[in-house]
PDB file of C-alpha atoms in Angstrom:
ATOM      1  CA  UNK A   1     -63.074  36.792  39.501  1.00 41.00           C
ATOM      2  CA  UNK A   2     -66.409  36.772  37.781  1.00 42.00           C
ATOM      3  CA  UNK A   3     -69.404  38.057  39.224  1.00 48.00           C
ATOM      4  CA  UNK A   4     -71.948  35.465  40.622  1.00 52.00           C
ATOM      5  CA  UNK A   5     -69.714  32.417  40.987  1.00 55.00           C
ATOM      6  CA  UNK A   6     -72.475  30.580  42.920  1.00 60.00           C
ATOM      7  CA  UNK A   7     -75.085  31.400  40.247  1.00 57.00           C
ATOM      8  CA  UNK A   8     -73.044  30.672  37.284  1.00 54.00           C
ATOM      9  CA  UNK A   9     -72.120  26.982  39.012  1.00 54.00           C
ATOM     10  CA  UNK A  10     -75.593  26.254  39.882  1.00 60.00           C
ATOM     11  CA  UNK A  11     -76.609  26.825  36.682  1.00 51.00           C
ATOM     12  CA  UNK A  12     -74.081  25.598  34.379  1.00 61.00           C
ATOM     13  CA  UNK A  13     -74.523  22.103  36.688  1.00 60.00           C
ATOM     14  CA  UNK A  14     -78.389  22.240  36.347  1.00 62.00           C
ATOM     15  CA  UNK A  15     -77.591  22.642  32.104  1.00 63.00           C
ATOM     16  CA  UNK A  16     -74.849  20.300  32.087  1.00 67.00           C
ATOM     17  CA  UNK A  17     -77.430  17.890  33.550  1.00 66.00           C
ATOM     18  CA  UNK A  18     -80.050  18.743  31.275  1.00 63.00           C
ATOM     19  CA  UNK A  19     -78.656  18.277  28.383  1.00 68.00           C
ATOM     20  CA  UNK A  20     -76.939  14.841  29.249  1.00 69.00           C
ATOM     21  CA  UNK A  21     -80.795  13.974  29.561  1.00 66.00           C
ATOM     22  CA  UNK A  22     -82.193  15.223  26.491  1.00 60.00           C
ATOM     23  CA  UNK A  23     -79.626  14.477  24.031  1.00 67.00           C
ATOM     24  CA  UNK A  24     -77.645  11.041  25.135  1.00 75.00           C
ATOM     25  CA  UNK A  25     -75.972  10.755  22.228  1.00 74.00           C
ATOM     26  CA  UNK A  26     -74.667  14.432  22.319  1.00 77.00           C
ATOM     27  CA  UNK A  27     -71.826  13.129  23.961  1.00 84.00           C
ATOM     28  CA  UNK A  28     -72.021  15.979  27.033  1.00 82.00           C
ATOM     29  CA  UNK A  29     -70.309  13.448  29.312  1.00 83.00           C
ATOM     30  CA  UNK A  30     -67.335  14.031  27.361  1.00 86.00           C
ATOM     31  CA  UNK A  31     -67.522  17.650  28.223  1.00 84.00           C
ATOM     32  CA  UNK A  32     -67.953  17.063  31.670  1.00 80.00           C
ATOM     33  CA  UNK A  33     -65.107  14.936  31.887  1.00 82.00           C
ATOM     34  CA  UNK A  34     -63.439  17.403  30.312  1.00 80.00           C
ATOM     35  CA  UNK A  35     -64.139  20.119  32.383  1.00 75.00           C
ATOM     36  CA  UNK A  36     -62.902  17.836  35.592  1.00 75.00           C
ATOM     37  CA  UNK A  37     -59.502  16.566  33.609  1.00 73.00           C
ATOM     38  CA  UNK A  38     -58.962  20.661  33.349  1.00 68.00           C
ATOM     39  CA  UNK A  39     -59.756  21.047  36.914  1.00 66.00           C
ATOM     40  CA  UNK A  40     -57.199  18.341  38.251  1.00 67.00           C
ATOM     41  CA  UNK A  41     -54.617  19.802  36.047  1.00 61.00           C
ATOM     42  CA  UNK A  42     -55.067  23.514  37.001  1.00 56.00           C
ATOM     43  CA  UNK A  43     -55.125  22.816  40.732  1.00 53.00           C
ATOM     44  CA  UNK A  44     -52.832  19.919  40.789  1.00 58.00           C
ATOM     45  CA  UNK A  45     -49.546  21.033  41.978  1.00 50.00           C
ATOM     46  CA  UNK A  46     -47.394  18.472  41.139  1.00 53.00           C
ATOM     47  CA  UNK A  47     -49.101  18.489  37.463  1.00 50.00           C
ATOM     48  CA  UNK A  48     -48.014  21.395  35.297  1.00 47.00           C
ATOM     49  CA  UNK A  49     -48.710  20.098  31.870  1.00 50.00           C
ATOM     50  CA  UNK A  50     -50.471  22.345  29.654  1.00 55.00           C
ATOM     51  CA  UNK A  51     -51.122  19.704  27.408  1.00 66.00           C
ATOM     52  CA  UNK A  52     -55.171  18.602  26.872  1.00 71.00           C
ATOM     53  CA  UNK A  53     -56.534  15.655  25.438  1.00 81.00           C
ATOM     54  CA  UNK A  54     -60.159  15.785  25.428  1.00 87.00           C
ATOM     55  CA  UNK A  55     -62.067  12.462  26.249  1.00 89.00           C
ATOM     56  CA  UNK A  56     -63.281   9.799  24.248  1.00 92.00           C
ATOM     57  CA  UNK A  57     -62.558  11.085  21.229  1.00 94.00           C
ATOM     58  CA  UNK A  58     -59.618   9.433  18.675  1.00 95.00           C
ATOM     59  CA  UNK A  59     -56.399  10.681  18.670  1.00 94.00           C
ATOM     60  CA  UNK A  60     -54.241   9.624  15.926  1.00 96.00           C
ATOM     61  CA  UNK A  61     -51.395  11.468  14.256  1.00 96.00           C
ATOM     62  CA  UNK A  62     -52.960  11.467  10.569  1.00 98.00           C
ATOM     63  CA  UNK A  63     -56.579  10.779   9.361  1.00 98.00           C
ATOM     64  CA  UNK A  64     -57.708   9.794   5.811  1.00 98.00           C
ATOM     65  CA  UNK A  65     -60.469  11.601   4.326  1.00 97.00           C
ATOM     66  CA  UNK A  66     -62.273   8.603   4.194  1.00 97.00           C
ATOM     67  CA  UNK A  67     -61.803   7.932   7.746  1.00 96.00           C
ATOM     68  CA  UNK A  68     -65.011  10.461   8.349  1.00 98.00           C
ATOM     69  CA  UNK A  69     -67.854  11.477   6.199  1.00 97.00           C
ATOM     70  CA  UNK A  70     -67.059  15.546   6.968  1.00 97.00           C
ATOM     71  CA  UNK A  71     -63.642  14.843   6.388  1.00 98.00           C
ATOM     72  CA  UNK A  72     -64.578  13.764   2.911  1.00 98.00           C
ATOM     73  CA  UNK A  73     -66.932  16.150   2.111  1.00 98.00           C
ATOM     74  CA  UNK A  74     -64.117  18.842   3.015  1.00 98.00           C
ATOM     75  CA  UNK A  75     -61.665  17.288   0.540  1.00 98.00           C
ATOM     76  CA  UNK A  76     -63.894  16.652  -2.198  1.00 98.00           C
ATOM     77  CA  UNK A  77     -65.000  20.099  -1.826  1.00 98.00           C
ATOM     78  CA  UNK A  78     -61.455  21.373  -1.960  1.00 98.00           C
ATOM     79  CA  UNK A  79     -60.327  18.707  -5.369  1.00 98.00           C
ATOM     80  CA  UNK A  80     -63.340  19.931  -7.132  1.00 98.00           C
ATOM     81  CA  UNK A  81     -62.956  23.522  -6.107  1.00 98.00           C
ATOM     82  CA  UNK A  82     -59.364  23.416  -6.129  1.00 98.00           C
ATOM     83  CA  UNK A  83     -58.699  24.929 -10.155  1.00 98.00           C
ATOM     84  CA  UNK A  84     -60.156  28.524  -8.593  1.00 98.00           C
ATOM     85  CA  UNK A  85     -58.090  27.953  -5.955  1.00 98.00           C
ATOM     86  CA  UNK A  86     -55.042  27.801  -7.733  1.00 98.00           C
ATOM     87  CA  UNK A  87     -55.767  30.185 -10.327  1.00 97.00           C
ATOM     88  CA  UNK A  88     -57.056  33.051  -7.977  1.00 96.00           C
ATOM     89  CA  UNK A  89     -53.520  32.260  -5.830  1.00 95.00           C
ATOM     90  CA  UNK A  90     -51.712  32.811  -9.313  1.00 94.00           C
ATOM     91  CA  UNK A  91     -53.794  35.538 -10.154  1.00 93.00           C
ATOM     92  CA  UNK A  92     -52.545  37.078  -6.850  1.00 91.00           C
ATOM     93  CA  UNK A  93     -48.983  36.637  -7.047  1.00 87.00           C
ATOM     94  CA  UNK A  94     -49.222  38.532 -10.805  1.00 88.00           C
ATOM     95  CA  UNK A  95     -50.764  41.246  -9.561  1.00 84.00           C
ATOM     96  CA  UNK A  96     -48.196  42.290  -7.301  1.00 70.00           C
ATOM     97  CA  UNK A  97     -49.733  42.367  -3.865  1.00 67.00           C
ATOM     98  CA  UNK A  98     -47.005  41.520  -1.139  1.00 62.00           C
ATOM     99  CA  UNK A  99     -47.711  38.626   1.013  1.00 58.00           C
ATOM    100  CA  UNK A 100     -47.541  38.987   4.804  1.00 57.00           C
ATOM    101  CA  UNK A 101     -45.448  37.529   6.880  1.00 53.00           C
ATOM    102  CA  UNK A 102     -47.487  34.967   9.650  1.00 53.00           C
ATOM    103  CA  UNK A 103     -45.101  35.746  12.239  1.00 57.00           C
ATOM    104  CA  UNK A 104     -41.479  35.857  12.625  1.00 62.00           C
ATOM    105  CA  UNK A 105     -40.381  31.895  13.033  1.00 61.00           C
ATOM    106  CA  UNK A 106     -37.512  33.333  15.494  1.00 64.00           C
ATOM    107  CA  UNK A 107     -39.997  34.362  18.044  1.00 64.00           C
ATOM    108  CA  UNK A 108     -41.950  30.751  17.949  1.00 59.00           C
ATOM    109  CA  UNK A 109     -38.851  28.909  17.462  1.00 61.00           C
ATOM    110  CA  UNK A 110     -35.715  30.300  18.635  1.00 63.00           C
ATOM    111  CA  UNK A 111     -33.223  32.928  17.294  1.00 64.00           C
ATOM    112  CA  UNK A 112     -31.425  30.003  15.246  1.00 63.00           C
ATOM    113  CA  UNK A 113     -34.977  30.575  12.669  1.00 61.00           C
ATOM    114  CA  UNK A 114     -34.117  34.418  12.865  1.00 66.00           C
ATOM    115  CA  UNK A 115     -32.396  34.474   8.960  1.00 67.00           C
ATOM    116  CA  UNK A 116     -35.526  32.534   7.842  1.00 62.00           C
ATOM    117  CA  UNK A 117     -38.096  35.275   8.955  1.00 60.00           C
ATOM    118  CA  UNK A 118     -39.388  36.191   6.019  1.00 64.00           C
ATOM    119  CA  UNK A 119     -38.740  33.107   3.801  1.00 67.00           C
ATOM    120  CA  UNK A 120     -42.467  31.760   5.938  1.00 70.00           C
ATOM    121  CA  UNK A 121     -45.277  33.555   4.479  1.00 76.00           C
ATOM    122  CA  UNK A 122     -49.128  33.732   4.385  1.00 77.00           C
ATOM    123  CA  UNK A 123     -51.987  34.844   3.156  1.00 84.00           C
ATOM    124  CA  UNK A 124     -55.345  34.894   5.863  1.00 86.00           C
ATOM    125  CA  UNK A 125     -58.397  34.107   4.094  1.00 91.00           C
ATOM    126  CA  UNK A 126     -60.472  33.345   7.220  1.00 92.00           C
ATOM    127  CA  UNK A 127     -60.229  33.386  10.870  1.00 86.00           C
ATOM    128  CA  UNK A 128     -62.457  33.312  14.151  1.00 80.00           C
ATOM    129  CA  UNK A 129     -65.618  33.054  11.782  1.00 86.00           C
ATOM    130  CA  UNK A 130     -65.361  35.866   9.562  1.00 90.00           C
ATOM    131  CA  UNK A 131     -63.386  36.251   5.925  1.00 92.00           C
ATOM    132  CA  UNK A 132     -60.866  39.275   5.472  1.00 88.00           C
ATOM    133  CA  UNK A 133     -61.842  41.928   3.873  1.00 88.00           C
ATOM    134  CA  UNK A 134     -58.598  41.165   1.192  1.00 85.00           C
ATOM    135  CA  UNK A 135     -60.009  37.718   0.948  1.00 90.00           C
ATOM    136  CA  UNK A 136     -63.439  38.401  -0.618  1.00 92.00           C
ATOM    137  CA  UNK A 137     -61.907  40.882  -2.673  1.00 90.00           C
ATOM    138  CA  UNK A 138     -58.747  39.091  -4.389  1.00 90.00           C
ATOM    139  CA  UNK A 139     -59.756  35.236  -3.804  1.00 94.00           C
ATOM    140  CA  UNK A 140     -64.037  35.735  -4.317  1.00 96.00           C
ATOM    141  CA  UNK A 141     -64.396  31.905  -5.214  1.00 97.00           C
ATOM    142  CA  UNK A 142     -62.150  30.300  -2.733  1.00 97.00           C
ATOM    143  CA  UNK A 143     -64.042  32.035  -0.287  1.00 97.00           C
ATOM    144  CA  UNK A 144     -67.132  30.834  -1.793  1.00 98.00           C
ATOM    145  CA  UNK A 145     -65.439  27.630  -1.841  1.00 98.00           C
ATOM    146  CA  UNK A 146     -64.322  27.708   1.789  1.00 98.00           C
ATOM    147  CA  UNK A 147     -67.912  28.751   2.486  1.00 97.00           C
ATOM    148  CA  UNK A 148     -69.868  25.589   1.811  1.00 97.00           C
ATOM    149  CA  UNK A 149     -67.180  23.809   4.620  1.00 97.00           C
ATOM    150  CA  UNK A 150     -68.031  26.953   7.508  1.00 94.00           C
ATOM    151  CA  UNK A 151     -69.846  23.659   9.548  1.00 93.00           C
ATOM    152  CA  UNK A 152     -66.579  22.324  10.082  1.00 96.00           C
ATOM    153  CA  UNK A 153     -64.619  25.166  10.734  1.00 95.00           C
ATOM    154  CA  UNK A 154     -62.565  25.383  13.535  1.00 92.00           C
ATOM    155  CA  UNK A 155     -63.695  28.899  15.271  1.00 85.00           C
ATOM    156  CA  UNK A 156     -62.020  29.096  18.282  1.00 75.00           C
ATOM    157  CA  UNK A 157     -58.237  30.818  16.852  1.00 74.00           C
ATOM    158  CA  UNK A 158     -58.936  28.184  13.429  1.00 86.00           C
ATOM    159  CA  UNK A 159     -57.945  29.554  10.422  1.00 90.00           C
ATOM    160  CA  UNK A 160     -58.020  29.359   6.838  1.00 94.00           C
ATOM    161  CA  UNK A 161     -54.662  30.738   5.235  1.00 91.00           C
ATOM    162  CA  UNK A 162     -52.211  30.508   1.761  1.00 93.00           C
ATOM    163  CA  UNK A 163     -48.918  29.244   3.099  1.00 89.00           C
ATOM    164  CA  UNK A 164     -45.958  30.264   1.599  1.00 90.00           C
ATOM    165  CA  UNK A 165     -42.926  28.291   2.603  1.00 91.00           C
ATOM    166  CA  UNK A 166     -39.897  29.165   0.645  1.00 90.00           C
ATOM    167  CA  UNK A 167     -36.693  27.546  -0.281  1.00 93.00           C
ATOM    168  CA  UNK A 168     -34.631  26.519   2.965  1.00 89.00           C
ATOM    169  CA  UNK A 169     -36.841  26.641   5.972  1.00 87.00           C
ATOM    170  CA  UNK A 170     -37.112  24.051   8.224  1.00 86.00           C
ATOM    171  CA  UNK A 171     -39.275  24.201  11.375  1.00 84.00           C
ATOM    172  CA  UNK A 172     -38.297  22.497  14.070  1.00 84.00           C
ATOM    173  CA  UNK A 173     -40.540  19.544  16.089  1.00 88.00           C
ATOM    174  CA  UNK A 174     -43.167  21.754  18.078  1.00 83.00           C
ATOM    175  CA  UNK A 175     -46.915  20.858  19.125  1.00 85.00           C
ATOM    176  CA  UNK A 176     -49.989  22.511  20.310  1.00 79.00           C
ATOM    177  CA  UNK A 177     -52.110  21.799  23.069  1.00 73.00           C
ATOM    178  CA  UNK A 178     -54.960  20.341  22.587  1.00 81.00           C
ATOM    179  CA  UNK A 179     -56.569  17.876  20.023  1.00 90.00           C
ATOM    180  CA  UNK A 180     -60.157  18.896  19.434  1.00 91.00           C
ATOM    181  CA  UNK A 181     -59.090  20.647  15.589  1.00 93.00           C
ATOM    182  CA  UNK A 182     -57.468  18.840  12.912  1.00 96.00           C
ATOM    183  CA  UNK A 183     -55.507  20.558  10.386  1.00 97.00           C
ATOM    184  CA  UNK A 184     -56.236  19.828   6.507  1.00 98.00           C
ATOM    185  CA  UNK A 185     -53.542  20.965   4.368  1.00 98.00           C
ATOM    186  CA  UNK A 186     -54.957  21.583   0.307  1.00 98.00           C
ATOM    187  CA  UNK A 187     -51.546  21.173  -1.932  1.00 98.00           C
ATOM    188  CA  UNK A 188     -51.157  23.846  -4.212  1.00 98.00           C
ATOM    189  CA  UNK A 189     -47.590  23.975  -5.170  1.00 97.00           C
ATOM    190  CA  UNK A 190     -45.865  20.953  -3.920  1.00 97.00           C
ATOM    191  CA  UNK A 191     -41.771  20.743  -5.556  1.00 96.00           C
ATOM    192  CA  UNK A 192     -39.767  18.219  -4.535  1.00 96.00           C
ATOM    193  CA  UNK A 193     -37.537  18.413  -1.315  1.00 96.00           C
ATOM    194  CA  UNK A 194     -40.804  19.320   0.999  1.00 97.00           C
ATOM    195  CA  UNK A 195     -42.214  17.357   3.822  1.00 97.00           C
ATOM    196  CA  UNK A 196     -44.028  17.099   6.810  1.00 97.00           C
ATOM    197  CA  UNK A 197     -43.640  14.905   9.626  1.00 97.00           C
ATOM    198  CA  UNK A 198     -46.297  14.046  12.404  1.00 97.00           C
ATOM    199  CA  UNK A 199     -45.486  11.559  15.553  1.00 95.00           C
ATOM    200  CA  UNK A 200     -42.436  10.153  13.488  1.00 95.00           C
ATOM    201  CA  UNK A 201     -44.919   9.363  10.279  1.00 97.00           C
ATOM    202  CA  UNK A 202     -43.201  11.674   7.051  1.00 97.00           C
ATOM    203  CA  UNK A 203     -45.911  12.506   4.094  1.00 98.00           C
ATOM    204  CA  UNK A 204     -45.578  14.872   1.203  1.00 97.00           C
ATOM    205  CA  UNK A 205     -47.567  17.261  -0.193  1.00 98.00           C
ATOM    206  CA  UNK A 206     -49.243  16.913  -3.839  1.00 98.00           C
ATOM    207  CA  UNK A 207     -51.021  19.003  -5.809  1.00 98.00           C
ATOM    208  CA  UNK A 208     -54.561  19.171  -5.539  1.00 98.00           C
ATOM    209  CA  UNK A 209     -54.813  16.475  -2.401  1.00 98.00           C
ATOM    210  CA  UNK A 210     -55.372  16.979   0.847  1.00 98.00           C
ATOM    211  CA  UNK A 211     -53.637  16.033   3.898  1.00 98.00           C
ATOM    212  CA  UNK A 212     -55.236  15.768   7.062  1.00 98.00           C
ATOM    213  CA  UNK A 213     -53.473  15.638  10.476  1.00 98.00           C
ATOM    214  CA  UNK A 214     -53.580  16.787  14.541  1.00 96.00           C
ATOM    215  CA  UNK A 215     -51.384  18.873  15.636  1.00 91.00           C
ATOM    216  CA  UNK A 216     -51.624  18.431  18.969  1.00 92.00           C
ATOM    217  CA  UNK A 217     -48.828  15.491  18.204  1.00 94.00           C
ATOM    218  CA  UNK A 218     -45.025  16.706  17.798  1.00 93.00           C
ATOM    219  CA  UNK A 219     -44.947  17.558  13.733  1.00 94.00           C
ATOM    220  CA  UNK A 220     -42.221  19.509  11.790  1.00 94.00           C
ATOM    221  CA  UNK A 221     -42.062  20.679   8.144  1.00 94.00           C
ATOM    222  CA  UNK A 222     -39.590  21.229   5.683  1.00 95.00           C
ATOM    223  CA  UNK A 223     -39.000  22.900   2.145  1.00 95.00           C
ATOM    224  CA  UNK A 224     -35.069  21.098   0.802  1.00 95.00           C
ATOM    225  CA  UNK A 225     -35.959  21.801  -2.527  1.00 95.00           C
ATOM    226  CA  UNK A 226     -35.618  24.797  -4.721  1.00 95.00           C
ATOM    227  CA  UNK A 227     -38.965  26.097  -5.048  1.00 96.00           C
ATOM    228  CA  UNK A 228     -41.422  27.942  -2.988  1.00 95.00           C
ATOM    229  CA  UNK A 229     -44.195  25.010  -1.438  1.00 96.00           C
ATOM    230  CA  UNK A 230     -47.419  26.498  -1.276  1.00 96.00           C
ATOM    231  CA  UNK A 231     -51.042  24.843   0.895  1.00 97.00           C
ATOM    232  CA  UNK A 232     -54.134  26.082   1.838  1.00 97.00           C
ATOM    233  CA  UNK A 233     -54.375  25.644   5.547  1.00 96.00           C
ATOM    234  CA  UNK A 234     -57.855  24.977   7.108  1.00 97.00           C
ATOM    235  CA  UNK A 235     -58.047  24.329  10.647  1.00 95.00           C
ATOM    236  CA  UNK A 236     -60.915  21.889  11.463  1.00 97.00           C
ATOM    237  CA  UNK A 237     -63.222  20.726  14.228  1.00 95.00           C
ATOM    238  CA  UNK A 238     -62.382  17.225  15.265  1.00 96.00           C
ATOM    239  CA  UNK A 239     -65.084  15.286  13.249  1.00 97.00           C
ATOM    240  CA  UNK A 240     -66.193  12.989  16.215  1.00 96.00           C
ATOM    241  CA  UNK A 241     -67.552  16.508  18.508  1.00 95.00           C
ATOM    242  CA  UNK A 242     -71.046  16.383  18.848  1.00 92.00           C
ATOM    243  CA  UNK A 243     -72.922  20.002  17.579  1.00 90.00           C
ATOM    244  CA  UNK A 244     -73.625  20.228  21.438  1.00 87.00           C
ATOM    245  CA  UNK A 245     -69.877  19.373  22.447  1.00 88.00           C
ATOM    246  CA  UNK A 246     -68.987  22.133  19.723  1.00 89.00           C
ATOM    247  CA  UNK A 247     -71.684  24.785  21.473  1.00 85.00           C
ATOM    248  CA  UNK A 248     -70.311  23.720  25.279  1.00 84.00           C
ATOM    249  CA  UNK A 249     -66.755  24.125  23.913  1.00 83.00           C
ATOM    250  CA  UNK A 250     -67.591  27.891  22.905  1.00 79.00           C
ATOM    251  CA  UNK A 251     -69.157  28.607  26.237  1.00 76.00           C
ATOM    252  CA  UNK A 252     -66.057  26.704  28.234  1.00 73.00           C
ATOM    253  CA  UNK A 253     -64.205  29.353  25.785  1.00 66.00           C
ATOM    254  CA  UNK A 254     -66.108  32.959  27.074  1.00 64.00           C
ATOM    255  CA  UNK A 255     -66.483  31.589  30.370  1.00 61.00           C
ATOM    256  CA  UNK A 256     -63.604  29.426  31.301  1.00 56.00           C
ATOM    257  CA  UNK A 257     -60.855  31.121  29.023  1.00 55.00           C
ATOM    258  CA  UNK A 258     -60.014  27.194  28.107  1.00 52.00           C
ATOM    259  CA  UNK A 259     -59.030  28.068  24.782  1.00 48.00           C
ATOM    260  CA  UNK A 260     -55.297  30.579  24.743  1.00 48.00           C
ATOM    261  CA  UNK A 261     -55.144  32.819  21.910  1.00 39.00           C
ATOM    262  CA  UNK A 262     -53.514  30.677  19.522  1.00 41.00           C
ATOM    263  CA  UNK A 263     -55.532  27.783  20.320  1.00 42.00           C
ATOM    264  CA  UNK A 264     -54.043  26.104  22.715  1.00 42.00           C
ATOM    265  CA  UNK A 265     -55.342  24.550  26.498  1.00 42.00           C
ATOM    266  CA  UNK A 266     -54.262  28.004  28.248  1.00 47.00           C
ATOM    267  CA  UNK A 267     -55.794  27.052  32.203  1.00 47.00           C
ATOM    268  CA  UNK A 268     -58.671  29.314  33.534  1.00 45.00           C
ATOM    269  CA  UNK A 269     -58.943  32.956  34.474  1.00 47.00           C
ATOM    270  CA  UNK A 270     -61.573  32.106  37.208  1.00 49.00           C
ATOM    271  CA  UNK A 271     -60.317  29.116  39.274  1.00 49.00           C
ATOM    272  CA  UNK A 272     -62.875  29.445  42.035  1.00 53.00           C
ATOM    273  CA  UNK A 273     -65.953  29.026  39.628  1.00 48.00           C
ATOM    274  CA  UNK A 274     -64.404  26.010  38.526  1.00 48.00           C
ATOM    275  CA  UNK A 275     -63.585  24.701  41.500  1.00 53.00           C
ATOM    276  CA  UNK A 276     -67.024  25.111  42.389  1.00 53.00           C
ATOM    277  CA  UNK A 277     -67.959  23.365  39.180  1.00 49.00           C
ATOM    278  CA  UNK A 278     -66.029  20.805  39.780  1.00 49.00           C
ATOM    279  CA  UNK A 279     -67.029  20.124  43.450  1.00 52.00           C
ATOM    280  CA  UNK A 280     -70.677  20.285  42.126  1.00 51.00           C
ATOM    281  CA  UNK A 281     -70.188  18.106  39.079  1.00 48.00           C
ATOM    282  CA  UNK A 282     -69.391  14.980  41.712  1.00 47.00           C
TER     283      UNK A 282
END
């Protein structure tokens, strides 16, 4: 348990307060709701679900980058930047460099994935706020690129990544947890025989577009065809947070351990501060 408990309530109530004062339209009853929604579902007994859908915010399956002004500003970056994206990502694959597996699909998925381990590939670019040291040596101007969107950014286990799906995989229906990121997918090589599909709604990939979708609805993917598909993967705030929603969500993250390592709702390593929270929050 945390040191202080009955400190750390006191204030975080007194700042939660604040802040709904001086900034109404920061949204910080969201947060708060939030935080209580967490509460029920970590105490409740009879409520296991690790699923979280924060409040008041839209959740659809897929967006249109016209649906949000950041959401077009990320894919008009990407369509003009997106000849230095592709030729850097050639330029790589000529020079020989090996391309590192993500993970091994049979550990996520089930052994049935196990003869597909290596046939799902990446390359990290960013991750947690901070570019690989590969990345701003072999891709300099997508990471200049990817640079101008760092507002949008998803920080919390977001990244930015070359995917690499070859010939023959298919991965199954699966979900994460919560829905306060959308992914954008960047087409880069997009061959016939590919798709995605999100809540039951099947879209390709082309190249140079952008796709934009939340995973925290059932989705699988698919490469039928007889080429490798490759997208640039960004992992994106939810365009509707607030910048104070986005700051509170950080804190909930060091203090509350809201966020699991692969960026799902993972319940909270200190239940007693937020039951206190929650008891003072009323």
């Amino acid at each position: 348990m945390l040191q202080g408990n009955s400190t750390k309530t006191r204030f975080s109530v007194l700042l939660l307060k604040l802040l709904k004062l001086l900034y109404p339209q920061g949204n910080v009853h969201r947060f708060e709701e939030a935080i209580q929604l967490i509460a029920r579902q970590t105490f409740n007994s009879t409520d296991k679900s690790s699923k979280f859908i924060y409040p008041g915010i839209t959740h659809k399956p897929w967006y249109e980058s016209d649906d949000y002004k950041d959401l077009k500003f990320v894919s008009d970056t990407l369509k003009k930047g997106f000849s230095d994206i592709e030729n850097e990502w050639l330029a790589y694959l000529s020079s020989g460099h090996s391309i590192v597996p993500r993970y091994k699909p049979s550990e996520i998925f089930g052994e049935t994935l196990k003869d597909k381990d290596e046939n799902w590939k990446y390359y990290l670019i960013w991750r947690q706020g901070k570019f690989t040291e590969a990345a701003l040596s072999l891709f300099p101007k997508t990471v200049n690129i990817v640079s101008k969107l760092k507002p949008f950014l998803y920080p919390f286990a977001g990244e930015v990544v070359f995917i690499v799906m070859e010939p023959g995989v298919v991965l199954p229906p699966h979900t994460d947890d919560i829905n306060i990121s959308l992914t954008c997918h960047l087409g880069i090589k997009t061959p016939e025989g590919c798709g995605i599909k999100v809540k039951g709604e099947t879209r390709s990939w082309a190249r140079g577009e952008t796709l934009f979708f939340d995973n925290s609805f059932i989705h699988e993917a698919w490469n039928k065809g007889q080429e490798n598909r490759v997208v640039l993967l960004l992992d994106l705030y939810h365009p509707e947070l607030t910048k104070i929603e986005k700051n509170l969500l950080q804190l909930a993250l060091k203090y509350f351990n809201l966020i699991g390592v692969e960026g799902g709702y993972n319940g909270t390593q200190d239940s007693q501060y937020l039951k206190k929270l929650l008891k003072n929050l009323k």
